mmCIF file of the C-alpha atoms, coordinates in Angstrom:
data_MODEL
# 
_entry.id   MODEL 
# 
loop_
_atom_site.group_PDB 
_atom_site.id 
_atom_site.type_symbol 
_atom_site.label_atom_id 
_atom_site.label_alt_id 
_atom_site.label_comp_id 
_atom_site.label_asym_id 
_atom_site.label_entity_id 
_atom_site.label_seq_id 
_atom_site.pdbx_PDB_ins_code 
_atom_site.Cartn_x 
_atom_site.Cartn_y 
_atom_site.Cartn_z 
_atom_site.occupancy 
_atom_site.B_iso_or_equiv 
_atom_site.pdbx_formal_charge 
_atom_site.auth_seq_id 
_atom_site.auth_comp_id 
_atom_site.auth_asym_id 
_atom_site.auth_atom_id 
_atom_site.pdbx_PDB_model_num 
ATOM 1   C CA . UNK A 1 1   ? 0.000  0.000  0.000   1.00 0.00 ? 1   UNK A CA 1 
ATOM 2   C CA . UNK A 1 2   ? 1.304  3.256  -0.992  1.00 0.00 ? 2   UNK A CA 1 
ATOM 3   C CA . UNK A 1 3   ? 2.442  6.307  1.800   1.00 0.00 ? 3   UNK A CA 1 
ATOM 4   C CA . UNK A 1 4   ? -1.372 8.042  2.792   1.00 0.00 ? 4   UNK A CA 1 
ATOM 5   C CA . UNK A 1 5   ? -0.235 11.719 2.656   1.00 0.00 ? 5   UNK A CA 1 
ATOM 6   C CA . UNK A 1 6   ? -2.180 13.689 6.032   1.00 0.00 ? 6   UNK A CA 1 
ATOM 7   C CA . UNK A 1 7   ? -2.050 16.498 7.111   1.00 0.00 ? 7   UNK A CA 1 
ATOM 8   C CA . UNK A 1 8   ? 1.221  18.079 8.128   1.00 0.00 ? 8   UNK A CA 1 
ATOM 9   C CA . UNK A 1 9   ? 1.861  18.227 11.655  1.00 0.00 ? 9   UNK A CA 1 
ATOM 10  C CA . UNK A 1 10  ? 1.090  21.330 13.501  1.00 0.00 ? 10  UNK A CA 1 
ATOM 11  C CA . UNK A 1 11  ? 2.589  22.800 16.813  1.00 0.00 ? 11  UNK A CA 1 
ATOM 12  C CA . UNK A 1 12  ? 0.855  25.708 19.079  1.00 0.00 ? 12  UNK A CA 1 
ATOM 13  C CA . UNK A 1 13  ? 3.030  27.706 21.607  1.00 0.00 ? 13  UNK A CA 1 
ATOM 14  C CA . UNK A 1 14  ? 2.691  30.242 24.128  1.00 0.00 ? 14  UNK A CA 1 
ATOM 15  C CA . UNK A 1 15  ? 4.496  33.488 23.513  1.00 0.00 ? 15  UNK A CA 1 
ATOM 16  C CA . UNK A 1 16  ? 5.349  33.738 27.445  1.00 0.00 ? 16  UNK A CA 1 
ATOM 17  C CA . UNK A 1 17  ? 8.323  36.237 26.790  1.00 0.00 ? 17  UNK A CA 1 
ATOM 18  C CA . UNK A 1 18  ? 5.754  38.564 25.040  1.00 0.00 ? 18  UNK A CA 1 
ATOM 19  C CA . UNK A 1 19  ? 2.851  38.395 27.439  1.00 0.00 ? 19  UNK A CA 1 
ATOM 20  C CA . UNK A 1 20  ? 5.297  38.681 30.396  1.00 0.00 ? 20  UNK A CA 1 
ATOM 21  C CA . UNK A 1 21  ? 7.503  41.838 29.111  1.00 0.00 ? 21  UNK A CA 1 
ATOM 22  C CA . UNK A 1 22  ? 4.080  43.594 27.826  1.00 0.00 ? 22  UNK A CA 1 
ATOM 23  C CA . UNK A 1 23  ? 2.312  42.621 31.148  1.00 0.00 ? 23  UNK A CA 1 
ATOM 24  C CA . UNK A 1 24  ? -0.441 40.721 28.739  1.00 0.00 ? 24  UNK A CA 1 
ATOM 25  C CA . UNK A 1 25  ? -3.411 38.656 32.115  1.00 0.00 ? 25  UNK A CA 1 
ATOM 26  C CA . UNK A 1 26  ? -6.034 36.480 30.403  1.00 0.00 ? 26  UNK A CA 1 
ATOM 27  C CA . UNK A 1 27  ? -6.031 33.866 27.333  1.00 0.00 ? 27  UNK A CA 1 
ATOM 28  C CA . UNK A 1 28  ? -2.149 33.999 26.426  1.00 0.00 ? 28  UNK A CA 1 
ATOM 29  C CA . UNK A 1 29  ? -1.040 35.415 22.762  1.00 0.00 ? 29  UNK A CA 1 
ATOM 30  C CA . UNK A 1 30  ? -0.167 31.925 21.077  1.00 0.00 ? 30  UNK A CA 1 
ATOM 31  C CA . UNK A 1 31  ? 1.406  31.200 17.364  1.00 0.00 ? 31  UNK A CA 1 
ATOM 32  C CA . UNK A 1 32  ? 0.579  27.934 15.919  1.00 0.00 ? 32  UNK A CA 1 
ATOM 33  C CA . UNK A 1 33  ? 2.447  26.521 13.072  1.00 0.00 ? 33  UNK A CA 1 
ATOM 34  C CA . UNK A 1 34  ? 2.677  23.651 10.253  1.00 0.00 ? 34  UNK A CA 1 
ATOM 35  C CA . UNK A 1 35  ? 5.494  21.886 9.716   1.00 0.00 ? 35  UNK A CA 1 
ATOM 36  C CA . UNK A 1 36  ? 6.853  22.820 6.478   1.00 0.00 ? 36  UNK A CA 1 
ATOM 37  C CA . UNK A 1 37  ? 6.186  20.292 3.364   1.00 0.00 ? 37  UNK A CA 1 
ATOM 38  C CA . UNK A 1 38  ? 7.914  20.510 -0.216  1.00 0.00 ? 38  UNK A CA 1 
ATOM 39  C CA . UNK A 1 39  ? 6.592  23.464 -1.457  1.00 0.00 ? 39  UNK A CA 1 
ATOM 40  C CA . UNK A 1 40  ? 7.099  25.707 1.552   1.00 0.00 ? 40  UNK A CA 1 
ATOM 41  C CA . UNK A 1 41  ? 10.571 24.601 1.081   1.00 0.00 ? 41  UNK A CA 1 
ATOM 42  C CA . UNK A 1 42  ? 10.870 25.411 -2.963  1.00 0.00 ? 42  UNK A CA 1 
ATOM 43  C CA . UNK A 1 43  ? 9.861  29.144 -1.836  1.00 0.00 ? 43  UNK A CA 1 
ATOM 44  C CA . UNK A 1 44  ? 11.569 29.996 0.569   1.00 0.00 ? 44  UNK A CA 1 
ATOM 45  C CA . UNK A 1 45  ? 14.844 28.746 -1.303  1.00 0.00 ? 45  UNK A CA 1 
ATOM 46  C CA . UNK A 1 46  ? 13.779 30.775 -3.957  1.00 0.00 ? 46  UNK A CA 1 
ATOM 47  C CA . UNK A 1 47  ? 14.664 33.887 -1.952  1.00 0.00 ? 47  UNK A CA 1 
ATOM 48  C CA . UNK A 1 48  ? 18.056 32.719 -1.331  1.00 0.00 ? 48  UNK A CA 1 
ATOM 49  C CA . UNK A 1 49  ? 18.671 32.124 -4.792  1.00 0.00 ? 49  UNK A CA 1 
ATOM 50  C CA . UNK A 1 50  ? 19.169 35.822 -5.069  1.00 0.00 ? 50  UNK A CA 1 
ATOM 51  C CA . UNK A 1 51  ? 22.906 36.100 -5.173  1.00 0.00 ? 51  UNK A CA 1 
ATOM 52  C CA . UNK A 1 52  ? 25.159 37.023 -7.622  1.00 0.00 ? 52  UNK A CA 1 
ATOM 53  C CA . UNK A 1 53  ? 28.950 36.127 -8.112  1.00 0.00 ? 53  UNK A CA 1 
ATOM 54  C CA . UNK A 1 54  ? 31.417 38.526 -9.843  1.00 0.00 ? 54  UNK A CA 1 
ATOM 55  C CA . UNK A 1 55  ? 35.168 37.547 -10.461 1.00 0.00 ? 55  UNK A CA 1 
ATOM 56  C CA . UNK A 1 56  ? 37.452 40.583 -10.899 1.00 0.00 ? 56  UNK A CA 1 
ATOM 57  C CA . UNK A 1 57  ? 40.134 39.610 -13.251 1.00 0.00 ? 57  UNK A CA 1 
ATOM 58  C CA . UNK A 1 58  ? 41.423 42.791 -15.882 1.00 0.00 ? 58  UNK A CA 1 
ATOM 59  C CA . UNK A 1 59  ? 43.390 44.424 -13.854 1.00 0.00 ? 59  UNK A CA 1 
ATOM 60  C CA . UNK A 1 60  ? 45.019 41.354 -12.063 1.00 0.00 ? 60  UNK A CA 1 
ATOM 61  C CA . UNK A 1 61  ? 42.857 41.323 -9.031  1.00 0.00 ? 61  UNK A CA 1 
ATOM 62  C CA . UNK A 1 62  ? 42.046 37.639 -8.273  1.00 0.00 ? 62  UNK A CA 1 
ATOM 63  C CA . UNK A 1 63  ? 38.706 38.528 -5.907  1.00 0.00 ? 63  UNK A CA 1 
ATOM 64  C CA . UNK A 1 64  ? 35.224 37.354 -5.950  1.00 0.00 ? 64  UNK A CA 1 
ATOM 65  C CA . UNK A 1 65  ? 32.461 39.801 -5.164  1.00 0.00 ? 65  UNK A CA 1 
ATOM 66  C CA . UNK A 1 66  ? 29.434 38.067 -3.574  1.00 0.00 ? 66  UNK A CA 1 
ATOM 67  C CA . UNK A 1 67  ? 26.073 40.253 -3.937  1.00 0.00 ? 67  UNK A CA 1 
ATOM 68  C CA . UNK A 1 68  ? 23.169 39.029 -1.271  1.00 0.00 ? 68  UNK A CA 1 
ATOM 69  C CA . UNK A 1 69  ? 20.174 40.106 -2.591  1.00 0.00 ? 69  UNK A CA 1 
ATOM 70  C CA . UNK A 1 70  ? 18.463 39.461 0.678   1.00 0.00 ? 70  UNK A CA 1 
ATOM 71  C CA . UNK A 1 71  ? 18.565 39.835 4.596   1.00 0.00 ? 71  UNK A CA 1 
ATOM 72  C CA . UNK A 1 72  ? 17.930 37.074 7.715   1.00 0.00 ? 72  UNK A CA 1 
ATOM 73  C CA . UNK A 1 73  ? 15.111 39.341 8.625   1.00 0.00 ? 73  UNK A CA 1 
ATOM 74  C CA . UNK A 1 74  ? 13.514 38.869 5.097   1.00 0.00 ? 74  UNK A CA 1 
ATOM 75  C CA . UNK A 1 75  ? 14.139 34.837 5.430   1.00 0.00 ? 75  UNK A CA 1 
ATOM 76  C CA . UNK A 1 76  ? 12.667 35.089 9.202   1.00 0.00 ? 76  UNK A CA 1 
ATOM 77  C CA . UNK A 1 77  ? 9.793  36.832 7.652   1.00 0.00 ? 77  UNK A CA 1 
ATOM 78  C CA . UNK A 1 78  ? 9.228  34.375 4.806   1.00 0.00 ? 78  UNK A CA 1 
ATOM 79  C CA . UNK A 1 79  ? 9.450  31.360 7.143   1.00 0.00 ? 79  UNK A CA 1 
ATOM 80  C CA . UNK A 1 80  ? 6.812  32.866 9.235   1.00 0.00 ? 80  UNK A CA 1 
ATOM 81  C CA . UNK A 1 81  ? 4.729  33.588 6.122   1.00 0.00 ? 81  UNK A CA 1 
ATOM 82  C CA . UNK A 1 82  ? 5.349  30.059 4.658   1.00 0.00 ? 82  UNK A CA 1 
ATOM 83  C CA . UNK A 1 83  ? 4.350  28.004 8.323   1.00 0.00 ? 83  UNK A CA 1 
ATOM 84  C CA . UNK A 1 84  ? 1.789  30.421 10.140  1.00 0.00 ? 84  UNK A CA 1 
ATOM 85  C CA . UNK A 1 85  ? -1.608 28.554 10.875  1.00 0.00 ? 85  UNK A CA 1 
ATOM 86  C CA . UNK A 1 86  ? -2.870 30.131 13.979  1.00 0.00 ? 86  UNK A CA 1 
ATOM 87  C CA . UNK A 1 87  ? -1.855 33.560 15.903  1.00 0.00 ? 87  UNK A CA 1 
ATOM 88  C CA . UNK A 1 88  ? -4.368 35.696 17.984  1.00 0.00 ? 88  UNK A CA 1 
ATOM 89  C CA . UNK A 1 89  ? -2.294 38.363 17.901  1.00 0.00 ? 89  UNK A CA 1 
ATOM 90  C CA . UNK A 1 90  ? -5.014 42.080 17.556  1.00 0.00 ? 90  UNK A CA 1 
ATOM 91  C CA . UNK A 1 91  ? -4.397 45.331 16.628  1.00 0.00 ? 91  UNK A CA 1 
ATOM 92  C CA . UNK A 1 92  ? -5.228 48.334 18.557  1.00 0.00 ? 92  UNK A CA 1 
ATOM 93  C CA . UNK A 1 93  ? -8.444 48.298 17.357  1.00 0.00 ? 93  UNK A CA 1 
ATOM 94  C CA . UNK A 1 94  ? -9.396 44.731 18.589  1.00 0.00 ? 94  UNK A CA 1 
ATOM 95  C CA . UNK A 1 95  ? -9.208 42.913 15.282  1.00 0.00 ? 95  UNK A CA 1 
ATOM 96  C CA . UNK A 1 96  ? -6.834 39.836 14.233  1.00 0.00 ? 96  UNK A CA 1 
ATOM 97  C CA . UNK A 1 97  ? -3.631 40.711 12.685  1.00 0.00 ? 97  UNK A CA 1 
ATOM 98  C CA . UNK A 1 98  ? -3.447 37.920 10.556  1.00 0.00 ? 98  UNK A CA 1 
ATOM 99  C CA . UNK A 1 99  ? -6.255 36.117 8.770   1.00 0.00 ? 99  UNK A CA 1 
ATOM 100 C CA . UNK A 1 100 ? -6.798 32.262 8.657   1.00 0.00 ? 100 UNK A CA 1 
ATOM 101 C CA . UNK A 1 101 ? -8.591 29.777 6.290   1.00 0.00 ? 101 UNK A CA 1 
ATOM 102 C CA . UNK A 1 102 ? -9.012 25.859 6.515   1.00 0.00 ? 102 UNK A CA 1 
ATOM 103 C CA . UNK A 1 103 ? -8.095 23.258 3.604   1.00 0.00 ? 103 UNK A CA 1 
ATOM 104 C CA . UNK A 1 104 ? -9.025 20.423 2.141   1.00 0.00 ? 104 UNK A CA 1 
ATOM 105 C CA . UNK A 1 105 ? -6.755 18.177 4.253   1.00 0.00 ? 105 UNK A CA 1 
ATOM 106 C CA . UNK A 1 106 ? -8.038 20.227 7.646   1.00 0.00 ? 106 UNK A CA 1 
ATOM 107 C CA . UNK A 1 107 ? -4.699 22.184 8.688   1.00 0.00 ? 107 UNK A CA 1 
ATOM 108 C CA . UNK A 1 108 ? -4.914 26.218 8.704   1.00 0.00 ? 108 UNK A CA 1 
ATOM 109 C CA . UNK A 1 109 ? -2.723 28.331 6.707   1.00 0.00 ? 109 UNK A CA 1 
ATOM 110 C CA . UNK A 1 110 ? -2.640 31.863 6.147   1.00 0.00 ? 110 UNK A CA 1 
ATOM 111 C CA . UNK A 1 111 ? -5.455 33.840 4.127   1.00 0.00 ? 111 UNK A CA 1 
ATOM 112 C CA . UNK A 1 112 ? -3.222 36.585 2.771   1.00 0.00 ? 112 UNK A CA 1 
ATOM 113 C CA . UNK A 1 113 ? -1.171 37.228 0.181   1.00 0.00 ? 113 UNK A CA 1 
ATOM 114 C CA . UNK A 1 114 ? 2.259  37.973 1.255   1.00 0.00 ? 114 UNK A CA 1 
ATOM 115 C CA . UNK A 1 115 ? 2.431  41.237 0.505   1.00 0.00 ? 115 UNK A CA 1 
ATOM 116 C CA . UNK A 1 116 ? -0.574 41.842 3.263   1.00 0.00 ? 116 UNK A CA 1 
ATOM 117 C CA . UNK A 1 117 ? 1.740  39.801 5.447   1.00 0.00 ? 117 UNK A CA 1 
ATOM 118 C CA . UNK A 1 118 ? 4.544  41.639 5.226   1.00 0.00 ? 118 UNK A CA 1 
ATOM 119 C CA . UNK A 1 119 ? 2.254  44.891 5.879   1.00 0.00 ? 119 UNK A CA 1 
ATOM 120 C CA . UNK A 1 120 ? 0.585  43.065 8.832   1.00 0.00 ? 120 UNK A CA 1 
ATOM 121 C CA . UNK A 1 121 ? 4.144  41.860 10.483  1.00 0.00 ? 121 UNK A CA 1 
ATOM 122 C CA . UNK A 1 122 ? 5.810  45.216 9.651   1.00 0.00 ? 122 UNK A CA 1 
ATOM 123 C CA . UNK A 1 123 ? 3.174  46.268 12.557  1.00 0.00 ? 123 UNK A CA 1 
ATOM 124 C CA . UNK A 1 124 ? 4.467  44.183 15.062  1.00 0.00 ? 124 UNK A CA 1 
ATOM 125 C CA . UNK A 1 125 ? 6.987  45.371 17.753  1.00 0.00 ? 125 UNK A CA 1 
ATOM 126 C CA . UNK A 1 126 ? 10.480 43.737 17.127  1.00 0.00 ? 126 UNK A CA 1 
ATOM 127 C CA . UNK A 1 127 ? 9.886  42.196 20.785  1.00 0.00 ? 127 UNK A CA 1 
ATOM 128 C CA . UNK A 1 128 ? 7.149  39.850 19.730  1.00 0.00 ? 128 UNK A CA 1 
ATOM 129 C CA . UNK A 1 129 ? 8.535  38.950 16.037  1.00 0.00 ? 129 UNK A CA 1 
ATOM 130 C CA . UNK A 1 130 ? 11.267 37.653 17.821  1.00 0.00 ? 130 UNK A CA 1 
ATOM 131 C CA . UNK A 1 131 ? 9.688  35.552 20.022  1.00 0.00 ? 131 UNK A CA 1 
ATOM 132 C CA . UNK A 1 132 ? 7.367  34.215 16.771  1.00 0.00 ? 132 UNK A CA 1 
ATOM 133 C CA . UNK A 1 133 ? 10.334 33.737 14.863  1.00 0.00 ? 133 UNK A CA 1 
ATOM 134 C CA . UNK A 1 134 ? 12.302 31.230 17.530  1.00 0.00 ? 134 UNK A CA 1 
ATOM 135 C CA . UNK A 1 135 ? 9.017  29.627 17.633  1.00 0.00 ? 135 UNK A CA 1 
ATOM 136 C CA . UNK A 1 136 ? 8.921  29.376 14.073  1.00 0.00 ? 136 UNK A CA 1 
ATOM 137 C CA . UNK A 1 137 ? 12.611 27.626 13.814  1.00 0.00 ? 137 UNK A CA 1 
ATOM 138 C CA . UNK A 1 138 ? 11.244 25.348 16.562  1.00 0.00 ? 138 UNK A CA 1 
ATOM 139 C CA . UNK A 1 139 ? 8.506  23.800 14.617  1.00 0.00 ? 139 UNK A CA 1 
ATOM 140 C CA . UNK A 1 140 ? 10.642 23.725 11.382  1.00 0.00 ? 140 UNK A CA 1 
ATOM 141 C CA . UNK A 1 141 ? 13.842 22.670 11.497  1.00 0.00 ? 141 UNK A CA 1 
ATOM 142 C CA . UNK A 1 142 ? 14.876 24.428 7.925   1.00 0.00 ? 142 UNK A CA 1 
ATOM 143 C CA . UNK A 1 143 ? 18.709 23.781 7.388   1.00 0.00 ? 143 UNK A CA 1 
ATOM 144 C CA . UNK A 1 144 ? 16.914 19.733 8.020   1.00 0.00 ? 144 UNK A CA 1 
ATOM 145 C CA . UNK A 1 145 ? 14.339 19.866 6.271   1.00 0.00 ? 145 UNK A CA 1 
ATOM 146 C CA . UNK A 1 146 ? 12.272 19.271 9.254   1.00 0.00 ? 146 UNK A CA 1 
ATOM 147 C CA . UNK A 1 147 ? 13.468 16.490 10.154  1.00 0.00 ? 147 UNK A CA 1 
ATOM 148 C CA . UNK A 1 148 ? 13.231 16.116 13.897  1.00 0.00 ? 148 UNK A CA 1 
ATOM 149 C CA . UNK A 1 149 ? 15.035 13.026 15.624  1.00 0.00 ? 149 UNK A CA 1 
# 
């Protein structure tokens, strides 16, 4: 019998740094996420594909100039983008900062594009993206391809 595919695996944590340092009483500010699958993987490689090699040669100088076309906080950011499934994280006016939908196979996943990510999680105080990203890297394990032993 061939490998059932389910749904991918899915991991909910507290942000307790956050709710502590912003003195947050009540239902605690969670992030869920999915562990990441092939195509979450294909994208987010695609932004590190960005880099561009240039060997200096006429005038004798044997260097190689490396050009990054991209930062760690733009790969933090995609990762996030890539895994969120659940965050009840509001905005000052009471409403979710990031929108949710359910698929076919039942996990959650984001129900923005990434641009309205981006503009959603340019919002939120360097504090808390920290906290979301670690919690990110815990449910994914990137450089492993999630593998978790």
């Amino acid at each position: 019998m061939p490998v059932k595919l389910i749904a991918p695996i899915t991991s909910r944590f507290n942000l307790d740094k956050t709710d502590k340092f912003f003195g947050c009483e009540g239902e605690p500010t969670f992030v869920e996420f999915r562990q990441a699958r092939q195509r979450e993987y294909q994208l987010r490689d695609q932004l590190m594909s960005a880099i561009t090699r240039e060997i200096k040669s006429t005038d004798g100088d044997d260097s190689i100039v490396l050009k990054q076309d991209w930062s760690m906080e733009q790969l933090y950011a995609k990762e996030v983008y890539l895994t969120l499934s659940g965050c009840n994280l509001i905005n000052s006016a009471e409403d979710p900062i990031f929108k949710f939908k359910r698929t076919e196979n039942g996990s959650t996943m984001l129900d923005m594009s990434e641009s309205e990510f981006m503009t959603a999680w340019g919002t939120i105080d360097t504090f808390i993206t920290a906290e979301i990203i670690d919690k990110c890297h815990e449910a994914n394990l990137w450089s492993n391809k999630g593998k978790k032993d």
